[in-house]
Amino acid sequence: MPIISASGLARTFTTKAGPVHAVRSVDLTVMPGEIVGLLGPNGAGKTTTLRMLTTLLAPTGGAATVAGRDLTADPAGVRERCGYVAQSGGVDPHVTVREELVTQGRLYRLGKAEAVARAAGLAGRLGLGGLLDRRTAALSGGQRRRLDIAMGLTHRPPLLLLDEPTTGLDPGSREDLWDLVRGLRDDFGTTVVLTTHHLDEADALADRLVVIDGGLVVAEGTPAALKAAHAGSPDASLHDTFLAITGRTPAAAEAAPVTV
Ligand SMILES: Nc1ncnc2c1ncn2[C@@H]1O[C@H](COP(=O)(O)OP(=O)(O)OP(=O)(O)O)[C@@H](O)[C@H]1O
Ligand SMILES: [Mg+2]
């Protein structure tokens, strides 16, 4: 049984300038324990897709089952079973790391003592153990990102959706995060869907890649299969593969946001 099964998922925004077709039609199947990378240029529809899958945004078309619950019929059930780390972190700068984590636990209805214990456990796992009493405003970018991820793990969700979790992290912190994602999968069977603009990261971490462009899935497969199909060899670079699929280099895609 897939943990995510989406068909024809779509979202059109109504704006003063007219409709924006952010996601036109996304079919997505993710199996339990998979690490799936969502790739695509700026404005492709990755964040909009994740926000729909986590019930933060209502689809305007299509249907999906997430962690055994129907997206539209049981959004609360979906929310209980997935953790979401948004593209730009949402932590409150005025509280400490400990307070932020305990509050998150309480939001998920943990008892006080359990929330405190879980905060300490998560902080340890994310390398924040020594920073529990630091105000979140004083965290570095990488520490803040790790706090975002700790918050997404508070309720031990079987499915974790991470939107650009490593943007702004130094190379060492990035690799620590890869180890964390692999560890969650290996130790708890957690399924992880993440977006990234770092193709080396997608290559190293993801079992399978889904490339979105213009609100549509334009390619998907294992990194080796995508390379073979689009760049001529399973040993080709993912950079050349991305260029062949989207017609843009990832750097150019980052430099020139596409607005539909
Ligand atoms: N609330 C909104 N109202 C109008 N348009 C929106 C809204 N949210 C997103 N869009 C548009 O939908 C499209 C897809 O945006 P989305 O954030 O999903 O892209 P993305 O693939 O995550 O891009 P990036 O790599 O830059 O994060 C863009 O053209 C964006 O401007
Ligand atoms: Mg995005």
Tab-separated table of C-alpha atoms and ligand atoms in Angstrom:
chain	number	residue	atom	x	y	z
A	1	MET	CA	0.000	0.000	0.000
A	2	PRO	CA	1.430	3.387	-0.952
A	3	ILE	CA	1.754	5.943	1.839
A	4	ILE	CA	1.015	8.709	-0.684
A	5	SER	CA	-1.260	8.166	-3.608
A	6	ALA	CA	-2.229	11.310	-5.489
A	7	SER	CA	-3.935	11.558	-8.828
A	8	GLY	CA	-4.534	14.665	-10.855
A	9	LEU	CA	-3.782	16.882	-7.875
A	10	ALA	CA	-4.206	20.498	-8.970
A	11	ARG	CA	-4.261	23.967	-7.511
A	12	THR	CA	-5.202	27.158	-9.277
A	13	PHE	CA	-4.857	30.437	-7.401
A	14	THR	CA	-7.213	33.255	-8.200
A	15	THR	CA	-5.370	36.549	-8.352
A	16	LYS	CA	-6.272	40.051	-9.502
A	17	ALA	CA	-4.112	39.454	-12.565
A	18	GLY	CA	-6.032	36.269	-13.371
A	19	PRO	CA	-5.740	32.587	-12.514
A	20	VAL	CA	-2.343	31.111	-11.621
A	21	HIS	CA	-2.117	27.412	-12.421
A	22	ALA	CA	0.497	26.564	-9.784
A	23	VAL	CA	-0.098	22.803	-9.986
A	24	ARG	CA	-1.863	21.561	-13.090
A	25	SER	CA	-1.984	17.814	-12.505
A	26	VAL	CA	0.318	15.811	-10.272
A	27	ASP	CA	0.170	12.042	-10.003
A	28	LEU	CA	2.385	10.762	-7.219
A	29	THR	CA	2.832	7.375	-5.614
A	30	VAL	CA	5.196	6.962	-2.677
A	31	MET	CA	5.794	3.646	-0.925
A	32	PRO	CA	6.458	3.355	2.844
A	33	GLY	CA	10.124	3.786	3.714
A	34	GLU	CA	11.035	5.512	0.462
A	35	ILE	CA	13.081	8.702	0.312
A	36	VAL	CA	11.690	10.663	-2.627
A	37	GLY	CA	13.237	13.850	-3.999
A	38	LEU	CA	11.007	16.446	-5.672
A	39	LEU	CA	13.025	18.460	-8.158
A	40	GLY	CA	12.087	21.329	-10.419
A	41	PRO	CA	12.931	24.934	-11.206
A	42	ASN	CA	11.651	27.878	-9.152
A	43	GLY	CA	7.904	28.199	-9.479
A	44	ALA	CA	7.473	24.607	-10.709
A	45	GLY	CA	4.823	23.830	-8.100
A	46	LYS	CA	6.821	21.835	-5.530
A	47	THR	CA	5.838	23.812	-2.446
A	48	THR	CA	2.227	24.037	-3.577
A	49	THR	CA	2.181	20.248	-3.983
A	50	LEU	CA	3.613	19.694	-0.495
A	51	ARG	CA	1.174	22.180	1.025
A	52	MET	CA	-1.721	20.303	-0.537
A	53	LEU	CA	-0.417	16.923	0.637
A	54	THR	CA	-0.177	18.255	4.209
A	55	THR	CA	-3.706	19.773	4.066
A	56	LEU	CA	-2.436	23.352	4.435
A	57	LEU	CA	-3.912	24.202	1.060
A	58	ALA	CA	-7.085	22.779	-0.464
A	59	PRO	CA	-6.669	21.283	-3.929
A	60	THR	CA	-8.826	22.706	-6.693
A	61	GLY	CA	-8.672	19.380	-8.527
A	62	GLY	CA	-7.733	15.746	-8.116
A	63	ALA	CA	-7.639	13.496	-5.073
A	64	ALA	CA	-5.093	11.986	-2.724
A	65	THR	CA	-4.715	9.495	0.084
A	66	VAL	CA	-1.944	10.362	2.525
A	67	ALA	CA	-0.877	7.927	5.257
A	68	GLY	CA	-4.097	5.986	4.834
A	69	ARG	CA	-6.388	9.004	5.130
A	70	ASP	CA	-8.276	10.842	2.417
A	71	LEU	CA	-6.945	14.348	1.984
A	72	THR	CA	-10.327	16.008	1.666
A	73	ALA	CA	-12.497	13.756	3.826
A	74	ASP	CA	-10.106	13.461	6.785
A	75	PRO	CA	-7.607	16.343	6.815
A	76	ALA	CA	-7.114	16.041	10.598
A	77	GLY	CA	-6.164	12.384	10.165
A	78	VAL	CA	-3.612	13.349	7.529
A	79	ARG	CA	-2.149	16.074	9.743
A	80	GLU	CA	-1.708	13.680	12.652
A	81	ARG	CA	0.295	11.323	10.490
A	82	CYS	CA	2.611	13.678	8.716
A	83	GLY	CA	5.303	16.100	9.733
A	84	TYR	CA	5.946	19.144	7.565
A	85	VAL	CA	8.907	21.454	7.543
A	86	ALA	CA	8.102	24.518	5.464
A	87	GLN	CA	10.469	26.214	3.036
A	88	SER	CA	11.038	29.157	5.347
A	89	GLY	CA	11.097	28.212	8.994
A	90	GLY	CA	8.357	29.455	11.240
A	91	VAL	CA	9.979	29.540	14.650
A	92	ASP	CA	9.161	32.268	17.138
A	93	PRO	CA	12.341	34.294	17.791
A	94	HIS	CA	11.445	35.236	21.363
A	95	VAL	CA	11.416	31.809	22.978
A	96	THR	CA	14.099	29.265	23.722
A	97	VAL	CA	14.706	26.081	21.788
A	98	ARG	CA	13.300	24.078	24.709
A	99	GLU	CA	10.135	26.200	24.924
A	100	GLU	CA	9.580	25.962	21.184
A	101	LEU	CA	9.869	22.164	21.228
A	102	VAL	CA	7.747	21.696	24.352
A	103	THR	CA	5.017	23.930	22.907
A	104	GLN	CA	5.013	21.885	19.730
A	105	GLY	CA	4.632	18.682	21.781
A	106	ARG	CA	1.762	20.209	23.739
A	107	LEU	CA	0.095	21.203	20.446
A	108	TYR	CA	0.159	17.525	19.577
A	109	ARG	CA	-1.496	16.824	22.933
A	110	LEU	CA	1.493	15.340	24.739
A	111	GLY	CA	1.440	15.622	28.536
A	112	LYS	CA	3.811	18.175	30.062
A	113	ALA	CA	6.431	15.683	31.256
A	114	GLU	CA	6.308	13.764	28.007
A	115	ALA	CA	6.638	16.962	25.966
A	116	VAL	CA	9.688	17.991	28.007
A	117	ALA	CA	11.282	14.553	27.619
A	118	ARG	CA	10.589	14.470	23.911
A	119	ALA	CA	12.030	17.965	23.472
A	120	ALA	CA	15.270	16.810	25.067
A	121	GLY	CA	15.351	13.620	22.999
A	122	LEU	CA	14.763	15.429	19.724
A	123	ALA	CA	17.275	18.134	20.558
A	124	GLY	CA	19.854	15.409	21.171
A	125	ARG	CA	19.081	13.677	17.916
A	126	LEU	CA	19.313	16.924	15.929
A	127	GLY	CA	22.538	18.078	17.581
A	128	LEU	CA	20.763	20.820	19.534
A	129	GLY	CA	21.282	19.302	22.986
A	130	GLY	CA	23.637	22.050	24.098
A	131	LEU	CA	21.346	24.796	22.805
A	132	LEU	CA	18.098	23.996	24.617
A	133	ASP	CA	18.178	27.216	26.621
A	134	ARG	CA	19.270	29.463	23.772
A	135	ARG	CA	16.755	31.905	22.340
A	136	THR	CA	15.785	30.883	18.845
A	137	ALA	CA	16.676	34.396	17.606
A	138	ALA	CA	20.303	33.618	18.444
A	139	LEU	CA	20.524	30.391	16.441
A	140	SER	CA	22.598	30.170	13.282
A	141	GLY	CA	20.793	29.389	10.034
A	142	GLY	CA	21.764	25.731	10.205
A	143	GLN	CA	20.767	25.380	13.866
A	144	ARG	CA	17.430	27.022	13.104
A	145	ARG	CA	16.837	24.603	10.241
A	146	ARG	CA	17.564	21.669	12.553
A	147	LEU	CA	15.060	23.094	15.039
A	148	ASP	CA	12.457	23.286	12.241
A	149	ILE	CA	13.072	19.625	11.530
A	150	ALA	CA	12.914	18.646	15.216
A	151	MET	CA	9.518	20.352	15.357
A	152	GLY	CA	8.338	18.385	12.345
A	153	LEU	CA	9.291	15.156	14.137
A	154	THR	CA	7.631	15.937	17.475
A	155	HIS	CA	4.623	13.665	16.993
A	156	ARG	CA	6.722	10.855	15.451
A	157	PRO	CA	4.981	10.940	12.098
A	158	PRO	CA	5.434	7.991	9.733
A	159	LEU	CA	5.650	10.486	6.860
A	160	LEU	CA	7.888	13.548	6.804
A	161	LEU	CA	7.688	16.230	4.104
A	162	LEU	CA	10.633	18.599	3.972
A	163	ASP	CA	10.644	21.680	1.741
A	164	GLU	CA	14.248	22.603	0.911
A	165	PRO	CA	15.553	21.380	4.272
A	166	THR	CA	19.188	22.066	3.432
A	167	THR	CA	18.962	25.481	1.772
A	168	GLY	CA	21.420	27.723	3.587
A	169	LEU	CA	23.235	24.914	5.387
A	170	ASP	CA	27.004	24.519	5.175
A	171	PRO	CA	28.298	21.308	3.542
A	172	GLY	CA	28.925	19.573	6.869
A	173	SER	CA	25.458	20.367	8.209
A	174	ARG	CA	23.948	19.225	4.936
A	175	GLU	CA	25.587	15.846	5.218
A	176	ASP	CA	24.482	15.594	8.859
A	177	LEU	CA	20.945	16.153	7.655
A	178	TRP	CA	21.295	13.431	5.037
A	179	ASP	CA	22.435	11.060	7.800
A	180	LEU	CA	19.457	12.094	9.900
A	181	VAL	CA	17.011	11.397	7.064
A	182	ARG	CA	18.602	8.010	6.380
A	183	GLY	CA	18.587	7.248	10.121
A	184	LEU	CA	14.870	8.040	10.420
A	185	ARG	CA	14.149	5.693	7.565
A	186	ASP	CA	16.418	2.927	8.851
A	187	ASP	CA	15.456	3.184	12.553
A	188	PHE	CA	11.757	4.017	12.325
A	189	GLY	CA	10.775	3.238	8.734
A	190	THR	CA	9.913	6.918	8.222
A	191	THR	CA	8.990	7.865	4.662
A	192	VAL	CA	10.560	11.142	3.546
A	193	VAL	CA	9.581	13.410	0.654
A	194	LEU	CA	11.904	16.362	0.223
A	195	THR	CA	12.434	19.142	-2.264
A	196	THR	CA	15.885	20.377	-3.117
A	197	HIS	CA	17.751	22.479	-5.660
A	198	HIS	CA	20.988	20.655	-4.809
A	199	LEU	CA	21.294	17.901	-7.390
A	200	ASP	CA	24.210	16.237	-5.579
A	201	GLU	CA	21.927	15.942	-2.594
A	202	ALA	CA	19.105	14.440	-4.638
A	203	ASP	CA	21.567	11.987	-6.124
A	204	ALA	CA	23.054	10.971	-2.777
A	205	LEU	CA	19.899	10.780	-0.731
A	206	ALA	CA	16.846	9.972	-2.787
A	207	ASP	CA	15.779	6.468	-3.794
A	208	ARG	CA	13.573	8.020	-6.420
A	209	LEU	CA	13.217	11.433	-8.037
A	210	VAL	CA	10.125	13.181	-9.300
A	211	VAL	CA	10.758	16.192	-11.540
A	212	ILE	CA	8.018	18.818	-11.651
A	213	ASP	CA	7.910	21.632	-14.172
A	214	GLY	CA	5.059	23.979	-14.984
A	215	GLY	CA	2.843	22.223	-12.443
A	216	LEU	CA	3.197	18.806	-14.069
A	217	VAL	CA	5.317	15.734	-13.358
A	218	VAL	CA	7.679	15.693	-16.328
A	219	ALA	CA	9.917	12.769	-15.309
A	220	GLU	CA	10.340	10.282	-12.506
A	221	GLY	CA	12.487	7.304	-11.609
A	222	THR	CA	15.609	6.313	-9.723
A	223	PRO	CA	18.523	8.698	-10.268
A	224	ALA	CA	20.250	6.077	-12.459
A	225	ALA	CA	17.118	5.431	-14.528
A	226	LEU	CA	16.529	9.141	-15.115
A	227	LYS	CA	20.150	9.627	-16.163
A	228	ALA	CA	19.960	6.697	-18.564
A	229	ALA	CA	16.665	7.840	-20.048
A	230	HIS	CA	17.442	11.539	-20.425
A	231	ALA	CA	21.231	11.925	-20.539
A	232	GLY	CA	22.197	8.733	-22.294
A	233	SER	CA	23.889	6.813	-19.465
A	234	PRO	CA	23.208	5.775	-15.867
A	235	ASP	CA	26.588	7.342	-15.060
A	236	ALA	CA	25.715	10.760	-16.544
A	237	SER	CA	25.552	13.707	-14.167
A	238	LEU	CA	22.218	14.604	-12.657
A	239	HIS	CA	22.981	18.168	-13.759
A	240	ASP	CA	22.949	17.148	-17.444
A	241	THR	CA	19.873	15.035	-16.785
A	242	PHE	CA	17.989	17.953	-15.222
A	243	LEU	CA	19.026	20.162	-18.150
A	244	ALA	CA	17.739	17.579	-20.636
A	245	ILE	CA	14.419	17.237	-18.816
A	246	THR	CA	13.633	20.884	-18.048
A	247	GLY	CA	15.721	22.721	-20.641
A	248	ARG	CA	17.268	24.713	-17.792
A	249	THR	CA	20.326	24.281	-15.642
A	250	PRO	CA	19.535	24.226	-11.945
A	251	ALA	CA	21.664	27.353	-11.416
A	252	ALA	CA	19.786	29.213	-14.167
A	253	ALA	CA	16.524	27.928	-12.776
A	254	GLU	CA	17.443	29.344	-9.374
A	255	ALA	CA	18.579	32.636	-10.822
A	256	ALA	CA	15.511	33.228	-12.961
A	257	PRO	CA	12.281	32.425	-11.131
A	258	VAL	CA	9.470	31.410	-13.418
A	259	THR	CA	6.163	33.075	-12.789
A	260	VAL	CA	3.191	31.628	-14.546
B	1	LIG	N1	-0.786	32.044	-2.858
B	1	LIG	C1	-0.428	32.152	-4.145
B	1	LIG	N2	-1.099	32.993	-4.973
B	1	LIG	C2	-0.766	33.111	-6.273
B	1	LIG	N3	0.222	32.395	-6.846
B	1	LIG	C3	0.909	31.547	-6.081
B	1	LIG	C4	0.627	31.371	-4.684
B	1	LIG	N4	1.485	30.456	-4.188
B	1	LIG	C5	2.260	30.081	-5.206
B	1	LIG	N5	1.926	30.724	-6.351
B	1	LIG	C6	2.539	30.553	-7.669
B	1	LIG	O1	2.458	29.190	-8.015
B	1	LIG	C7	3.624	28.770	-8.708
B	1	LIG	C8	4.256	27.590	-8.000
B	1	LIG	O2	4.813	28.049	-6.761
B	1	LIG	P1	5.547	27.049	-5.774
B	1	LIG	O3	5.854	27.827	-4.544
B	1	LIG	O4	4.751	25.816	-5.610
B	1	LIG	O5	6.877	26.705	-6.577
B	1	LIG	P2	8.173	25.891	-6.132
B	1	LIG	O6	8.356	24.795	-7.122
B	1	LIG	O7	8.089	25.523	-4.706
B	1	LIG	O8	9.330	26.973	-6.374
B	1	LIG	P3	10.704	27.269	-5.541
B	1	LIG	O9	11.718	26.329	-6.083
B	1	LIG	O10	11.016	28.692	-5.916
B	1	LIG	O11	10.423	27.124	-4.086
B	1	LIG	C9	4.510	30.012	-8.822
B	1	LIG	O12	4.292	30.602	-10.066
B	1	LIG	C10	4.011	30.893	-7.699
B	1	LIG	O13	4.236	32.257	-7.987
B	2	MG	MG	9.154	26.035	-3.060
